[in-house]
Coordinates of C-alpha atoms and ligand atoms in Angstrom, one line a residue:
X71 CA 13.4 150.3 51.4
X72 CA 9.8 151.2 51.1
X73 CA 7.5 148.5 50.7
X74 CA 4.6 149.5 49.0
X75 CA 1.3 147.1 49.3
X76 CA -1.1 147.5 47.1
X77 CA -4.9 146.6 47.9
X78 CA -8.1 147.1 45.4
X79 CA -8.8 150.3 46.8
X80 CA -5.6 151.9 47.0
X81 CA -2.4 152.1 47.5
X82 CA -0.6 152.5 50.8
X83 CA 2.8 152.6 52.6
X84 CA 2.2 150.1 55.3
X85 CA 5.5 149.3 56.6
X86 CA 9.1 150.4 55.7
X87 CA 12.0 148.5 56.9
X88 CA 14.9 150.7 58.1
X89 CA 17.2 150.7 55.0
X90 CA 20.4 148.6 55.0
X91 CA 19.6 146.8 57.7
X92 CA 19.0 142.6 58.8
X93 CA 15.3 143.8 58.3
X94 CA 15.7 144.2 54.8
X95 CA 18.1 141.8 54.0
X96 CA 15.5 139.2 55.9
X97 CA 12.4 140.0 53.8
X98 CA 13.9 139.9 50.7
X99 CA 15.7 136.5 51.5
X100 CA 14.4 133.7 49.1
X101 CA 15.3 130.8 51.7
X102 CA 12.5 128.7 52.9
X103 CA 13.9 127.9 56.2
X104 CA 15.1 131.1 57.8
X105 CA 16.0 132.0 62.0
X106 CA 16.1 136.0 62.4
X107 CA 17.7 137.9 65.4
X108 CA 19.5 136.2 67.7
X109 CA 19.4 139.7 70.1
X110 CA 17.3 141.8 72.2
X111 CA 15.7 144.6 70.3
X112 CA 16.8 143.7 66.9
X113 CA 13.4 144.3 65.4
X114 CA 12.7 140.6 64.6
X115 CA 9.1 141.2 66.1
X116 CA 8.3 144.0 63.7
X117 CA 10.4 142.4 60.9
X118 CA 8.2 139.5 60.8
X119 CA 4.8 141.3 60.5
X120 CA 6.7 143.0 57.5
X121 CA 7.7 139.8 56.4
X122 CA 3.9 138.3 56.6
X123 CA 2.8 141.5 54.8
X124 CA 5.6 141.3 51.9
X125 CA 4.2 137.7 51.2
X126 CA 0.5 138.2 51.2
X127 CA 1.2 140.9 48.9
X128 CA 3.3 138.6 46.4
X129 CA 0.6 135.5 46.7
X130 CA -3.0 137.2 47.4
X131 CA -5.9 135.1 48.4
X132 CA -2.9 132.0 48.3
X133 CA -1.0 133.3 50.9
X134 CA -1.9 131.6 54.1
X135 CA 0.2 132.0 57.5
X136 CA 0.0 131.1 60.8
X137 CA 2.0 133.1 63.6
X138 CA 3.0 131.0 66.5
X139 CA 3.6 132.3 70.0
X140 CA 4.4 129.9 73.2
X141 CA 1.9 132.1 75.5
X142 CA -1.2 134.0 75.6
X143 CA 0.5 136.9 76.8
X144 CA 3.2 136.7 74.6
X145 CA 0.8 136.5 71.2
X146 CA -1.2 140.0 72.8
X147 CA 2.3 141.6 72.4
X148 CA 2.6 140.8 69.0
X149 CA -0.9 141.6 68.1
X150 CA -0.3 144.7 69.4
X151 CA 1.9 145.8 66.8
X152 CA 0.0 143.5 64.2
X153 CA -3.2 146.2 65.1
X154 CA -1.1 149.4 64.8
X155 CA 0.1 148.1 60.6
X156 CA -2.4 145.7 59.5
X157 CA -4.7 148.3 58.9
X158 CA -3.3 150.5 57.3
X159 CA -3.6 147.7 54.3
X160 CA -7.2 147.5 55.4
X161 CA -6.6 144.2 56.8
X162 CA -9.4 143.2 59.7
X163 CA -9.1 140.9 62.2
X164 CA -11.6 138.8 63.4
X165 CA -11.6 138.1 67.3
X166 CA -13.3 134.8 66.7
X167 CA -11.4 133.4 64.6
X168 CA -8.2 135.1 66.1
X169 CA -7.2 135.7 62.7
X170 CA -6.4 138.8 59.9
X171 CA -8.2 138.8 56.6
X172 CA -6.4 140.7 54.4
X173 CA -8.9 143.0 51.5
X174 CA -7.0 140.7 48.6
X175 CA -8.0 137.1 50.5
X176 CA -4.8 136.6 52.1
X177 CA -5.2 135.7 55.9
X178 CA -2.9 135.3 58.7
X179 CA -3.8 132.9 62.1
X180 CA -2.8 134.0 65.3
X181 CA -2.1 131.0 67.4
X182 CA -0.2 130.1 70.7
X183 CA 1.5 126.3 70.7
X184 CA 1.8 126.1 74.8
X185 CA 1.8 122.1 74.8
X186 CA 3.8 120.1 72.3
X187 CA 0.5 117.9 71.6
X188 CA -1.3 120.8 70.6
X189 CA 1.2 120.4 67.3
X190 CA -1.2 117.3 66.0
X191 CA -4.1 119.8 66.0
X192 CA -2.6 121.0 62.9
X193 CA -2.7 118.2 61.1
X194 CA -3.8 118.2 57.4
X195 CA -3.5 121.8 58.0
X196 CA -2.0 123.9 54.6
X197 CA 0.3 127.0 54.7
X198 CA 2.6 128.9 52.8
X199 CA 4.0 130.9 55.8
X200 CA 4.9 129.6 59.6
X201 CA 6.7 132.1 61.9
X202 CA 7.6 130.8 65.4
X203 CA 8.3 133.9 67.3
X204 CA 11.1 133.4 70.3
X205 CA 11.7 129.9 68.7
X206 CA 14.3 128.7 72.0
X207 CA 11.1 129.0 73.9
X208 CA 10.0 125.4 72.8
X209 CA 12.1 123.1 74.5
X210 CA 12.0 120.7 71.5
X211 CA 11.7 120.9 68.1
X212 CA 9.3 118.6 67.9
X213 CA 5.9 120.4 67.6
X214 CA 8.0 123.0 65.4
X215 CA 8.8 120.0 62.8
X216 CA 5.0 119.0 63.2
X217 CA 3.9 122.5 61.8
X218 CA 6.6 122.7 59.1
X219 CA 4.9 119.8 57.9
X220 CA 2.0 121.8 57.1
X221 CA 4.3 124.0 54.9
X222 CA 2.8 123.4 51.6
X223 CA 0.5 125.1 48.4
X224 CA -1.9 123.5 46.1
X225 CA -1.3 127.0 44.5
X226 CA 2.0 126.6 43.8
X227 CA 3.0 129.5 45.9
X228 CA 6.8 129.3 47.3
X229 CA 6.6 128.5 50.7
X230 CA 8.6 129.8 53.9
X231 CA 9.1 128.9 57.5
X232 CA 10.7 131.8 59.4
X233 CA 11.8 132.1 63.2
X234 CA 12.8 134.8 65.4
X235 CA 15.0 133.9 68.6
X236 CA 17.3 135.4 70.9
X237 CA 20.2 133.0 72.8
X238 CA 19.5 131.5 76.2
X239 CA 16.0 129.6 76.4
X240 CA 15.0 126.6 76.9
X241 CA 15.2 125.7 73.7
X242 CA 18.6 127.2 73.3
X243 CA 20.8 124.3 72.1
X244 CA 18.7 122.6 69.8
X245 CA 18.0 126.4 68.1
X246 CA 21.7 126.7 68.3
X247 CA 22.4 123.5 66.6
X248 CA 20.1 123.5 63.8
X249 CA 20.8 127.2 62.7
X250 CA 23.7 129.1 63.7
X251 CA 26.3 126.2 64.2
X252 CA 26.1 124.7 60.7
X253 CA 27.2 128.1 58.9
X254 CA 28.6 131.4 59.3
X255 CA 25.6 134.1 59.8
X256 CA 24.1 134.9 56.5
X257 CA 25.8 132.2 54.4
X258 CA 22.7 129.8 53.3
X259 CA 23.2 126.4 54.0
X260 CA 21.4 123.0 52.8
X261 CA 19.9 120.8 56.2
X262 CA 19.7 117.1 53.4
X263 CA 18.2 115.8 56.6
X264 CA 15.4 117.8 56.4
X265 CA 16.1 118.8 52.9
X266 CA 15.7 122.5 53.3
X267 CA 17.9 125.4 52.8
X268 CA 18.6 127.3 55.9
X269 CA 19.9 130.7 56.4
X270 CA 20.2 132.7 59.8
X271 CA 20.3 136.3 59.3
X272 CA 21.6 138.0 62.7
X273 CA 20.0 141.7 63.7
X274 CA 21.2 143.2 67.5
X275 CA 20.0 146.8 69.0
X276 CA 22.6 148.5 67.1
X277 CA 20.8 147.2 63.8
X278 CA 17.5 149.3 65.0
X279 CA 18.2 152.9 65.4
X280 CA 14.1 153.6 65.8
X281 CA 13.9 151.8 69.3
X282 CA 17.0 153.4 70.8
X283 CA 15.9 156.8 69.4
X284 CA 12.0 156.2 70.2
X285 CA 12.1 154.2 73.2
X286 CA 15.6 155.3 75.5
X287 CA 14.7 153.4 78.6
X288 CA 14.2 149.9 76.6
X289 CA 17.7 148.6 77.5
X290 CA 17.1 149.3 80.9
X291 CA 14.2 147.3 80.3
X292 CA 15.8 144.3 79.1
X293 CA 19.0 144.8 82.4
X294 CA 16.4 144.7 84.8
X295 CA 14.6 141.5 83.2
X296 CA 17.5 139.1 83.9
X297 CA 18.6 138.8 87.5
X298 CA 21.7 140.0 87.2
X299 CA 22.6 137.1 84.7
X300 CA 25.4 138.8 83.2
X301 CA 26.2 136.3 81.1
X302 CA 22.9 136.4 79.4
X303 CA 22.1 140.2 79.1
X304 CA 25.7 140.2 77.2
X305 CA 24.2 136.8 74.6
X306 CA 21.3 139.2 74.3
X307 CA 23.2 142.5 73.2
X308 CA 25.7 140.8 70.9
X309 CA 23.8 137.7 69.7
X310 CA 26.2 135.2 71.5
X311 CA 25.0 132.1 71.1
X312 CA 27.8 130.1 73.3
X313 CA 26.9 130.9 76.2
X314 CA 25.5 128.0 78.9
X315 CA 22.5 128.2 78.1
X316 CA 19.1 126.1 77.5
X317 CA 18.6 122.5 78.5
X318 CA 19.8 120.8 81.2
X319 CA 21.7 118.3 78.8
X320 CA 20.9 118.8 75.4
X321 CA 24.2 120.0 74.3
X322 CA 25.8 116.1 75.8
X323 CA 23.1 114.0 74.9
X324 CA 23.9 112.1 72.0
X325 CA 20.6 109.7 70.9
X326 CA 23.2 107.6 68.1
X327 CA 25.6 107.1 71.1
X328 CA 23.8 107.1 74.5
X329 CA 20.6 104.7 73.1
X330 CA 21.3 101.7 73.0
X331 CA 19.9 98.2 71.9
X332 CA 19.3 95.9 75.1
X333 CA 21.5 92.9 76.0
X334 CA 21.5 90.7 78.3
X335 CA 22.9 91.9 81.5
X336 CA 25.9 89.6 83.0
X337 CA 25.4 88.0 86.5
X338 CA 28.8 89.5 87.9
X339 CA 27.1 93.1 87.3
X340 CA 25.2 95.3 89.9
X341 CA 21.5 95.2 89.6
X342 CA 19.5 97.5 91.0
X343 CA 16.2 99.6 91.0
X344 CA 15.4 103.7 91.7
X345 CA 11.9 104.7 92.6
X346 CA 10.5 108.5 92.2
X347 CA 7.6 108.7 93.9
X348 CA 4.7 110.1 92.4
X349 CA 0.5 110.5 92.3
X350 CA -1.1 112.9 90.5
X351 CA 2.5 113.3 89.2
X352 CA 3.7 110.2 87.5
X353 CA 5.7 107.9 89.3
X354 CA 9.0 106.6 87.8
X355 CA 10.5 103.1 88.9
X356 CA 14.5 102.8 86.6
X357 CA 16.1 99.5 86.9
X358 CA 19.8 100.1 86.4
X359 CA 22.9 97.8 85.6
X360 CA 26.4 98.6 86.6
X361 CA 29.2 97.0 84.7
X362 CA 32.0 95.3 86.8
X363 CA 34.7 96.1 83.7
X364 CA 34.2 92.2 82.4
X365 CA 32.5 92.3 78.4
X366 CA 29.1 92.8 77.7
X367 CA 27.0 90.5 75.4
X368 CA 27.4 93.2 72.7
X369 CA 31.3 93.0 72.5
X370 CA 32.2 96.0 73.7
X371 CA 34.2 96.1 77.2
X372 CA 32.7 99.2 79.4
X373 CA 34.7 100.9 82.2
X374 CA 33.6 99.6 85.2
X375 CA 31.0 101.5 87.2
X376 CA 29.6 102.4 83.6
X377 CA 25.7 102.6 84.3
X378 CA 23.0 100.9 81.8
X379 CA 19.2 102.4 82.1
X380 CA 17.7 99.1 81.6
X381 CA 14.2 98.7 82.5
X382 CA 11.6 101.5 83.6
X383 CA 7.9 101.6 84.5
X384 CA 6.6 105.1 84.1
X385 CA 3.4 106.1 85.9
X386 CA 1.4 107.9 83.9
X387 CA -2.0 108.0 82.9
X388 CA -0.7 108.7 79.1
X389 CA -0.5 112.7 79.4
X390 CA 3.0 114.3 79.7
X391 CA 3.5 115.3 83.6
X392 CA -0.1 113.4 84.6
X393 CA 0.0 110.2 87.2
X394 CA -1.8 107.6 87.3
X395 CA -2.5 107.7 90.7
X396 CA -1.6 103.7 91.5
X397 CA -1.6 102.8 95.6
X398 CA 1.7 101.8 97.0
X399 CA 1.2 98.1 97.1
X400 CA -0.3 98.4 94.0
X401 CA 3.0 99.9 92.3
X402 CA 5.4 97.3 94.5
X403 CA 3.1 94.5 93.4
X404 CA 4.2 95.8 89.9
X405 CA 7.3 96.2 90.5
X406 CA 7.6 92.3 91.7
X407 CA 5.5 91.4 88.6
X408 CA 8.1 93.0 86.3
X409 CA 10.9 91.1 88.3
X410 CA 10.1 88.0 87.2
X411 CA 9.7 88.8 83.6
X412 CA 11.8 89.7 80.5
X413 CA 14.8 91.4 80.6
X414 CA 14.6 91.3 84.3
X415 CA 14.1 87.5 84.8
X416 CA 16.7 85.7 87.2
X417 CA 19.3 88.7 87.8
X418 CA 19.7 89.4 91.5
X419 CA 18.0 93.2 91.9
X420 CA 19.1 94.8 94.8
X421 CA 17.3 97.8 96.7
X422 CA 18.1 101.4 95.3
X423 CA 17.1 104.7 96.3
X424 CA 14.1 106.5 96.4
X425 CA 12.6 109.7 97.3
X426 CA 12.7 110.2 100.7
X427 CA 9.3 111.2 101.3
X428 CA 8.0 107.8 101.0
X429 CA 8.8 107.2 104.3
X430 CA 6.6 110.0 105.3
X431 CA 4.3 108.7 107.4
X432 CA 0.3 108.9 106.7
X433 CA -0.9 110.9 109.8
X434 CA -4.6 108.8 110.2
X435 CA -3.2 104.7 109.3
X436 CA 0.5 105.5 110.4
X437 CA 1.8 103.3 107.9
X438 CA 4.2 105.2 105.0
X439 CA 4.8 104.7 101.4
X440 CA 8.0 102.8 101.9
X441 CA 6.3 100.6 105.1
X442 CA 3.9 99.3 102.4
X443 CA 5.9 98.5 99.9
X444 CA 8.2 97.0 102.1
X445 CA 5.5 94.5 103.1
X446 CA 5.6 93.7 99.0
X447 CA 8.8 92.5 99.3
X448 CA 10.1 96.2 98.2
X449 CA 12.4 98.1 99.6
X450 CA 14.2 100.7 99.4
X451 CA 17.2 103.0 100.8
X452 CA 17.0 106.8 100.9
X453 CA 18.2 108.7 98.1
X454 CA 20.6 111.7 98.9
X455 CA 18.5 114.6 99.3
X456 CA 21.3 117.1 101.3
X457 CA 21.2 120.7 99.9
X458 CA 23.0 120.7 96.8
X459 CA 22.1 117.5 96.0
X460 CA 19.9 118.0 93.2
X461 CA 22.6 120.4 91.1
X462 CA 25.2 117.9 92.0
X463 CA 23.3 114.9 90.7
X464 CA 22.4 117.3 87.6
X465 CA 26.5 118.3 87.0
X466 CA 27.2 113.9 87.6
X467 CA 24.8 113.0 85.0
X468 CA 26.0 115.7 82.6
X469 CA 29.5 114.4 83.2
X470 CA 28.5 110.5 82.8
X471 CA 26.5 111.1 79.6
X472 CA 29.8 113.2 78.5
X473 CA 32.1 109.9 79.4
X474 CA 30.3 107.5 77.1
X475 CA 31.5 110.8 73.6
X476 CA 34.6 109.1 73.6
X477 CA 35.4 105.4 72.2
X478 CA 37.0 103.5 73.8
X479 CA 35.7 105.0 76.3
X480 CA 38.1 106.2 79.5
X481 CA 36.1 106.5 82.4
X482 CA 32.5 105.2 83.2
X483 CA 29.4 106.9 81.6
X484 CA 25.9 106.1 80.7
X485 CA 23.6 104.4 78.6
X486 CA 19.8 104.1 77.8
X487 CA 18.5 100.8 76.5
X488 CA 15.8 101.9 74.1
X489 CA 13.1 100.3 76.0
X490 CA 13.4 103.2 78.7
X491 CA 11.2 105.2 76.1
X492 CA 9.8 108.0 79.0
X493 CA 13.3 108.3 80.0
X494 CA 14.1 109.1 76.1
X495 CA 11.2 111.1 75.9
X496 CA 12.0 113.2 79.1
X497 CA 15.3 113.7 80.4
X498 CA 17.2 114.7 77.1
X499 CA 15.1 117.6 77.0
X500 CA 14.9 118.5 80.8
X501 CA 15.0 122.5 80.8
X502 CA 17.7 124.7 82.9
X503 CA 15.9 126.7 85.6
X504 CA 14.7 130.4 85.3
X505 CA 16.0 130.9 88.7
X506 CA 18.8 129.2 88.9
X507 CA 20.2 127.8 85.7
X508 CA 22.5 125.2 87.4
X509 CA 19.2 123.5 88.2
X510 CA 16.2 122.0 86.3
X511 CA 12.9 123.9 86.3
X512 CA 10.9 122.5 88.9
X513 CA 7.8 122.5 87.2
X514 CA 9.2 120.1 84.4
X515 CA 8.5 116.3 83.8
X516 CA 11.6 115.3 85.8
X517 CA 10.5 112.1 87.1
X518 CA 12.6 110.0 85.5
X519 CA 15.4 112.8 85.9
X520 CA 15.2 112.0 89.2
X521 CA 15.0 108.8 90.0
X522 CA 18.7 109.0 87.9
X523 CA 20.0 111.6 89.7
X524 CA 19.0 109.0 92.9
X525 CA 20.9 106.2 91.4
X526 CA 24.3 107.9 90.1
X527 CA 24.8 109.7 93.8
X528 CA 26.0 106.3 94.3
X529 CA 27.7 105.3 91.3
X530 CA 31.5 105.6 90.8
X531 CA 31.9 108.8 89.6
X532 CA 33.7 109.6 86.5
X533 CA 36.9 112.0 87.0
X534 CA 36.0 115.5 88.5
X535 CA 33.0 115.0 89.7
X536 CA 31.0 115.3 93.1
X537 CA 32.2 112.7 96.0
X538 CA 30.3 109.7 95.8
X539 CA 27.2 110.5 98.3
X540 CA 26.6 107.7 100.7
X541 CA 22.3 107.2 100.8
X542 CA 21.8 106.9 104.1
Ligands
ATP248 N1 10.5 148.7 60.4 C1 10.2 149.4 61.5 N2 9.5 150.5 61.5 C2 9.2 151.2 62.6 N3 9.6 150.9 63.8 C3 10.3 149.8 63.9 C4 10.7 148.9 62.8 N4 11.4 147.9 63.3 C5 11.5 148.1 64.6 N5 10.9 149.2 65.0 C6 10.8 149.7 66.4 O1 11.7 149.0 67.2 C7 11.0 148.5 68.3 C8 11.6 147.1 68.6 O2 11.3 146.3 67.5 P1 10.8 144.8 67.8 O3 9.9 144.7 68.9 O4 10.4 144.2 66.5 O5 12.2 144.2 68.2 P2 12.5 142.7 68.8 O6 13.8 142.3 68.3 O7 11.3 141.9 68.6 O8 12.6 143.1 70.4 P3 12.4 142.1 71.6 O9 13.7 141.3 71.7 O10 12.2 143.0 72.8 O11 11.3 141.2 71.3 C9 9.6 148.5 67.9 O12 8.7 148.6 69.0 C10 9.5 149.6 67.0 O13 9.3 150.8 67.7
MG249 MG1 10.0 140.8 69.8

């Protein structure tokens, strides 16, 4: 199909999609909420400029889009195809503004959205088209559903959110879940939820004979990018979405079942409290029941060994991943405090693990972390830090949070109160590793992560999982 766009001054082939192909079938789709690709060199890049370009052609000086990358780096790749068709409509773009203007008023944004928070800058904000390229690049799709909100015309112009994605980021499973699960590939669906109709329109290598015939070495490209990750460079050339993939535990966790409202916690259950340590980093202290089988205030009877989040203090200074730098017997003097209140008040809390490097001794006063607190009244036992340790505590939580699926429930699992908001906020959405995707991305707010993975090394396991490692 040629797409011809016309401009005051002339008329101009800008951009032809390759006949009979997802490319075509995706700009002429009418669907507001729409996720293209879903492989490796499928064209969704190019698709989308053609898309943007289709649009401001149809709505003039009404069309207004924004183009979301997650990096710097990653927007200059797209701009550099944006500066080989743009112009051709006479479309500028100014650096400044790091946006297009298009000769009939129409103008495109350029934007990255690294951060989630940078979402609320876009507040009030007005467009009629979004496109988040690589969409399973945001872990959540929160900032996402902050920008959709922003989908709107005083003109009256139809509006359109449009995504492009292959399988295997972090943001995998909730991309997975929202588009390709609910319907077969190009059969529109309605989301009443969000109350949008949703379509997602698949396009693989074999749907773009330009790169193969213009660019031969791009598949060996692509091999050499994933580590020998078989499993993924095979998602990428088909579009297979179920592969393991994406977060840590967003395809188990389950806010409807796993949240749950506090109760008071019987005296014949274990009490006790995790600790990861942290500065600059925020610190995360978990208070933890563990039911003895007998019922809980709330009527239901929980396997034994089922584990309750039940209390946390998060130490942050109120940025994601920032600490709030508190001194050790400043934090076990808050920790005592919180004993003796609320939730907390008269239970017997015993001593759980923490981070080993609290006992780390400070080289000039000799005194450690864990010496200090102790002289608080807090102590502590060492959490189980052997190699390993961290992808077996992963693979036990994954397998307690899977327990709690089934009702009654058959062997122990877990729960959140939903007072343990940081542990809400950050461990559903912990992200799988670049390097090794049986283990959570280092550089991720896994505080709280932690500080669970400390306290179930000791828990009873549910069936199939690790030994029960002894802290030490
Ligand atoms: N409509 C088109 N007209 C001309 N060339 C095209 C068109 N669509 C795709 N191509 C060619 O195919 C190449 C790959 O397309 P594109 O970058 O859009 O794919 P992609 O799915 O975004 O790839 P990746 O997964 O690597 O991001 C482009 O560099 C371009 O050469
Ligand atoms: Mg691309």
């Amino acid at each position: 199909m040629v797409r011809t766009v016309s401009t005051p001054i002339r008329e101009i082939v800008a951009f032809e999609t390759q006949a009979g192909t997802p490319q075509e079938a995706m700009i002429a789709c009418p669907f507001e909420d729409l996720l293209f690709g879903g492989a490796r060199g499928g064209g969704k890049t190019y698709g989308m400029l053609g898309d943007w370009l289709s649009h401001q052609d149809l709505y003039g000086a009404n069309a207004k889009g924004v183009f979301f990358r997650k990096t710097y780096d990653e927007l200059e790749q797209v701009q550099e195809f944006a500066q080989k068709i743009f112009p051709l409509v006479g479309a500028v773009y100014r650096t400044q503004k790091r946006t297009w203007f298009f000769p009939n008023g129409a103008m495109l944004k350029m934007r990255i959205l690294e951060r989630d928070e940078d979402a609320t800058k876009y507040q009030g904000h007005e467009y009629t088209w979004i496109c988040f390229e690589e969409l399973t690049n945001w872990p959540s799709p929160k900032p996402v559903d902050k920008l959709r909100a922003c989908l709107r015309s005083g003109a009256g112009v139809p509006c359109f959110f449009r995504a492009t994605a292959n399988p295997g980021g972090v943001g995998h499973n909730w991309v997975k879940a929202r588009y390709v699960d609910p319907s077969p590939p190009m059969r529109p669906f309605f989301d009443p939820e969000q109350n949008v109709t949703r379509i997602y329109i698949p396009a693989t290598l074999d749907d773009n004979p330009l790169l193969t015939k213009n660019d031969p070495n791009y598949w060996k490209r692509v091999e050499a990018s994933v580590g020998g990750d078989k499993e993924l460079l095979r998602a990428w050339r088909y579009g297979d979405w179920d592969i393991v993939a994406g977060g840590m535990l967003d395809d188990l966790f389950r806010r409807e079942i796993h949240i749950i409202v506090p109760f008071q916690i019987p005296y014949s259950w274990y009490v006790d409290r995790t600790f990861d340590w942290g500065s600059s980093a925020p610190f995360s202290v978990n208070w933890w029941a563990e039911s003895d089988g007998t019922i809980a205030p709330n009527g239901i009877t929980y396997p034994r060994g089922t584990m309750f989040a039940i209390q946390e203090w998060y130490g942050w200074n109120g940025k994601p991943n920032e600490g709030c730098k508190l001194l050790a017997h400043e934090i076990a003097d808050g920790i005592v405090e919180r004993e003796h209140q609320g939730i907390l008040l008269n239970l017997t809390i015993n001593d759980g693990a923490a981070d080993t490097q609290i006992w780390d001794s400070d080289p000039i006063i000799s005194i450690s972390i864990a010496d200090e607190m102790l002289e608080r009244g807090v102590g502590w036992i060492k959490a189980d830090k052997k190699p390993g340790s961290r992808k077996q505590g992963w693979q036990r939580l994954r397998r307690f949070l899977k327990a709690a699926h089934k009702f009654p429930m058959e062997e122990p699992g877990l729960f959140i109160f939903n007072n343990c908001t940081h542990w809400i906020r950050t461990v559903p959405v912990l992200p799988r590793s670049d390097k090794d995707r049986d283990d959570v991305d280092f550089k991720s707010e896994d505080h709280s992560g932690d500080s669970t993975r400390y306290r179930l090394s000791y828990a009873i396991p549910p069936a199939g999982s690790y030994e029960t490692g002894v802290p030490g």
